[in-house]
């Protein structure tokens, strides 16, 4: 990352910004099991199709998902599988932080 020009750093920041919304993370999580239509994603996320479409547009803009129209439906699937490795890395780090915090809390409260 240290050798990237400022323009590239802006793209990296925009990529992470695309991942910074919980609904988009839910969409990516659902798509891990395979492609889904906008309607299916809306139902599974308990959102409107319009809302899901806006989130999917953001994910597509950053190369995370790809779309394919079939008849009157549009299906989305993951375009960049490496996003799951990134998410696993971040989730593992957060889990460690939470565990350390719980251990510190237990030390001070005498629990555990």
PDB file of N, CA, C and O in Angstrom, residues 35-66:
ATOM      1  N   UNK A  35     -25.629 -17.258  -6.755  1.00  0.00           N
ATOM      2  CA  UNK A  35     -26.316 -16.086  -7.293  1.00  0.00           C
ATOM      3  C   UNK A  35     -27.758 -16.014  -6.805  1.00  0.00           C
ATOM      4  O   UNK A  35     -28.376 -17.018  -6.464  1.00  0.00           O
ATOM      5  N   UNK A  36     -28.255 -14.783  -6.782  1.00  0.00           N
ATOM      6  CA  UNK A  36     -29.637 -14.512  -6.352  1.00  0.00           C
ATOM      7  C   UNK A  36     -30.203 -13.384  -7.195  1.00  0.00           C
ATOM      8  O   UNK A  36     -29.482 -12.507  -7.661  1.00  0.00           O
ATOM      9  N   UNK A  37     -31.510 -13.373  -7.304  1.00  0.00           N
ATOM     10  CA  UNK A  37     -32.193 -12.271  -7.989  1.00  0.00           C
ATOM     11  C   UNK A  37     -32.353 -11.113  -7.012  1.00  0.00           C
ATOM     12  O   UNK A  37     -32.239 -11.285  -5.794  1.00  0.00           O
ATOM     13  N   UNK A  38     -32.644  -9.953  -7.547  1.00  0.00           N
ATOM     14  CA  UNK A  38     -32.873  -8.774  -6.713  1.00  0.00           C
ATOM     15  C   UNK A  38     -34.023  -9.051  -5.748  1.00  0.00           C
ATOM     16  O   UNK A  38     -33.943  -8.730  -4.558  1.00  0.00           O
ATOM     17  N   UNK A  39     -35.089  -9.654  -6.251  1.00  0.00           N
ATOM     18  CA  UNK A  39     -36.246  -9.956  -5.402  1.00  0.00           C
ATOM     19  C   UNK A  39     -35.898 -10.897  -4.260  1.00  0.00           C
ATOM     20  O   UNK A  39     -36.343 -10.694  -3.122  1.00  0.00           O
ATOM     21  N   UNK A  40     -35.109 -11.924  -4.553  1.00  0.00           N
ATOM     22  CA  UNK A  40     -34.690 -12.857  -3.499  1.00  0.00           C
ATOM     23  C   UNK A  40     -33.843 -12.140  -2.453  1.00  0.00           C
ATOM     24  O   UNK A  40     -34.036 -12.334  -1.247  1.00  0.00           O
ATOM     25  N   UNK A  41     -32.915 -11.315  -2.922  1.00  0.00           N
ATOM     26  CA  UNK A  41     -32.061 -10.573  -1.988  1.00  0.00           C
ATOM     27  C   UNK A  41     -32.886  -9.626  -1.127  1.00  0.00           C
ATOM     28  O   UNK A  41     -32.650  -9.508   0.074  1.00  0.00           O
ATOM     29  N   UNK A  42     -33.859  -8.963  -1.746  1.00  0.00           N
ATOM     30  CA  UNK A  42     -34.718  -8.041  -0.997  1.00  0.00           C
ATOM     31  C   UNK A  42     -35.462  -8.784   0.102  1.00  0.00           C
ATOM     32  O   UNK A  42     -35.528  -8.318   1.250  1.00  0.00           O
ATOM     33  N   UNK A  43     -35.999  -9.941  -0.242  1.00  0.00           N
ATOM     34  CA  UNK A  43     -36.750 -10.720   0.744  1.00  0.00           C
ATOM     35  C   UNK A  43     -35.829 -11.199   1.868  1.00  0.00           C
ATOM     36  O   UNK A  43     -36.162 -11.078   3.052  1.00  0.00           O
ATOM     37  N   UNK A  44     -34.666 -11.707   1.521  1.00  0.00           N
ATOM     38  CA  UNK A  44     -33.742 -12.230   2.529  1.00  0.00           C
ATOM     39  C   UNK A  44     -33.164 -11.136   3.427  1.00  0.00           C
ATOM     40  O   UNK A  44     -32.829 -11.391   4.586  1.00  0.00           O
ATOM     41  N   UNK A  45     -33.052  -9.927   2.886  1.00  0.00           N
ATOM     42  CA  UNK A  45     -32.521  -8.805   3.665  1.00  0.00           C
ATOM     43  C   UNK A  45     -33.617  -7.979   4.326  1.00  0.00           C
ATOM     44  O   UNK A  45     -33.333  -7.006   5.021  1.00  0.00           O
ATOM     45  N   UNK A  46     -34.876  -8.343   4.054  1.00  0.00           N
ATOM     46  CA  UNK A  46     -36.013  -7.596   4.591  1.00  0.00           C
ATOM     47  C   UNK A  46     -35.944  -6.122   4.186  1.00  0.00           C
ATOM     48  O   UNK A  46     -36.099  -5.220   5.012  1.00  0.00           O
ATOM     49  N   UNK A  47     -35.682  -5.908   2.898  1.00  0.00           N
ATOM     50  CA  UNK A  47     -35.581  -4.559   2.328  1.00  0.00           C
ATOM     51  C   UNK A  47     -36.431  -4.503   1.064  1.00  0.00           C
ATOM     52  O   UNK A  47     -36.857  -5.529   0.548  1.00  0.00           O
ATOM     53  N   UNK A  48     -36.627  -3.309   0.559  1.00  0.00           N
ATOM     54  CA  UNK A  48     -37.314  -3.168  -0.718  1.00  0.00           C
ATOM     55  C   UNK A  48     -36.357  -3.508  -1.853  1.00  0.00           C
ATOM     56  O   UNK A  48     -35.132  -3.420  -1.705  1.00  0.00           O
ATOM     57  N   UNK A  49     -36.911  -3.895  -2.982  1.00  0.00           N
ATOM     58  CA  UNK A  49     -36.094  -4.191  -4.154  1.00  0.00           C
ATOM     59  C   UNK A  49     -35.318  -2.950  -4.590  1.00  0.00           C
ATOM     60  O   UNK A  49     -34.160  -3.046  -5.014  1.00  0.00           O
ATOM     61  N   UNK A  50     -35.931  -1.775  -4.476  1.00  0.00           N
ATOM     62  CA  UNK A  50     -35.242  -0.534  -4.851  1.00  0.00           C
ATOM     63  C   UNK A  50     -34.024  -0.292  -3.967  1.00  0.00           C
ATOM     64  O   UNK A  50     -32.955   0.110  -4.458  1.00  0.00           O
ATOM     65  N   UNK A  51     -34.175  -0.537  -2.671  1.00  0.00           N
ATOM     66  CA  UNK A  51     -33.063  -0.356  -1.742  1.00  0.00           C
ATOM     67  C   UNK A  51     -31.936  -1.336  -2.063  1.00  0.00           C
ATOM     68  O   UNK A  51     -30.763  -0.957  -2.126  1.00  0.00           O
ATOM     69  N   UNK A  52     -32.280  -2.587  -2.283  1.00  0.00           N
ATOM     70  CA  UNK A  52     -31.283  -3.608  -2.620  1.00  0.00           C
ATOM     71  C   UNK A  52     -30.590  -3.250  -3.929  1.00  0.00           C
ATOM     72  O   UNK A  52     -29.371  -3.384  -4.057  1.00  0.00           O
ATOM     73  N   UNK A  53     -31.355  -2.765  -4.895  1.00  0.00           N
ATOM     74  CA  UNK A  53     -30.768  -2.386  -6.184  1.00  0.00           C
ATOM     75  C   UNK A  53     -29.726  -1.284  -6.022  1.00  0.00           C
ATOM     76  O   UNK A  53     -28.681  -1.313  -6.681  1.00  0.00           O
ATOM     77  N   UNK A  54     -29.983  -0.330  -5.149  1.00  0.00           N
ATOM     78  CA  UNK A  54     -29.000   0.738  -4.905  1.00  0.00           C
ATOM     79  C   UNK A  54     -27.726   0.168  -4.283  1.00  0.00           C
ATOM     80  O   UNK A  54     -26.617   0.537  -4.670  1.00  0.00           O
ATOM     81  N   UNK A  55     -27.891  -0.741  -3.324  1.00  0.00           N
ATOM     82  CA  UNK A  55     -26.718  -1.364  -2.710  1.00  0.00           C
ATOM     83  C   UNK A  55     -25.946  -2.196  -3.739  1.00  0.00           C
ATOM     84  O   UNK A  55     -24.708  -2.167  -3.776  1.00  0.00           O
ATOM     85  N   UNK A  56     -26.660  -2.927  -4.574  1.00  0.00           N
ATOM     86  CA  UNK A  56     -26.013  -3.741  -5.594  1.00  0.00           C
ATOM     87  C   UNK A  56     -25.268  -2.877  -6.608  1.00  0.00           C
ATOM     88  O   UNK A  56     -24.185  -3.255  -7.079  1.00  0.00           O
ATOM     89  N   UNK A  57     -25.818  -1.717  -6.930  1.00  0.00           N
ATOM     90  CA  UNK A  57     -25.135  -0.809  -7.847  1.00  0.00           C
ATOM     91  C   UNK A  57     -23.802  -0.360  -7.268  1.00  0.00           C
ATOM     92  O   UNK A  57     -22.788  -0.289  -7.984  1.00  0.00           O
ATOM     93  N   UNK A  58     -23.778  -0.086  -5.974  1.00  0.00           N
ATOM     94  CA  UNK A  58     -22.526   0.305  -5.316  1.00  0.00           C
ATOM     95  C   UNK A  58     -21.529  -0.839  -5.347  1.00  0.00           C
ATOM     96  O   UNK A  58     -20.353  -0.647  -5.673  1.00  0.00           O
ATOM     97  N   UNK A  59     -21.994  -2.041  -5.022  1.00  0.00           N
ATOM     98  CA  UNK A  59     -21.102  -3.202  -5.032  1.00  0.00           C
ATOM     99  C   UNK A  59     -20.580  -3.494  -6.439  1.00  0.00           C
ATOM    100  O   UNK A  59     -19.405  -3.836  -6.612  1.00  0.00           O
ATOM    101  N   UNK A  60     -21.422  -3.326  -7.438  1.00  0.00           N
ATOM    102  CA  UNK A  60     -21.009  -3.558  -8.822  1.00  0.00           C
ATOM    103  C   UNK A  60     -20.007  -2.500  -9.276  1.00  0.00           C
ATOM    104  O   UNK A  60     -19.033  -2.812  -9.973  1.00  0.00           O
ATOM    105  N   UNK A  61     -20.228  -1.269  -8.877  1.00  0.00           N
ATOM    106  CA  UNK A  61     -19.328  -0.171  -9.243  1.00  0.00           C
ATOM    107  C   UNK A  61     -17.901  -0.453  -8.784  1.00  0.00           C
ATOM    108  O   UNK A  61     -16.938  -0.067  -9.445  1.00  0.00           O
ATOM    109  N   UNK A  62     -17.761  -1.136  -7.669  1.00  0.00           N
ATOM    110  CA  UNK A  62     -16.438  -1.431  -7.119  1.00  0.00           C
ATOM    111  C   UNK A  62     -15.954  -2.840  -7.467  1.00  0.00           C
ATOM    112  O   UNK A  62     -14.965  -3.315  -6.910  1.00  0.00           O
ATOM    113  N   UNK A  63     -16.652  -3.491  -8.381  1.00  0.00           N
ATOM    114  CA  UNK A  63     -16.201  -4.778  -8.894  1.00  0.00           C
ATOM    115  C   UNK A  63     -16.426  -5.961  -7.974  1.00  0.00           C
ATOM    116  O   UNK A  63     -15.818  -7.011  -8.157  1.00  0.00           O
ATOM    117  N   UNK A  64     -17.298  -5.792  -6.984  1.00  0.00           N
ATOM    118  CA  UNK A  64     -17.537  -6.874  -6.027  1.00  0.00           C
ATOM    119  C   UNK A  64     -18.588  -7.867  -6.504  1.00  0.00           C
ATOM    120  O   UNK A  64     -18.536  -9.050  -6.143  1.00  0.00           O
ATOM    121  N   UNK A  65     -19.556  -7.395  -7.269  1.00  0.00           N
ATOM    122  CA  UNK A  65     -20.595  -8.273  -7.810  1.00  0.00           C
ATOM    123  C   UNK A  65     -20.737  -8.009  -9.299  1.00  0.00           C
ATOM    124  O   UNK A  65     -20.333  -6.958  -9.806  1.00  0.00           O
ATOM    125  N   UNK A  66     -21.312  -8.975  -9.966  1.00  0.00           N
ATOM    126  CA  UNK A  66     -21.625  -8.840 -11.386  1.00  0.00           C
ATOM    127  C   UNK A  66     -23.081  -9.232 -11.586  1.00  0.00           C
ATOM    128  O   UNK A  66     -23.630  -9.984 -10.773  1.00  0.00           O
TER     129      UNK A  66
END
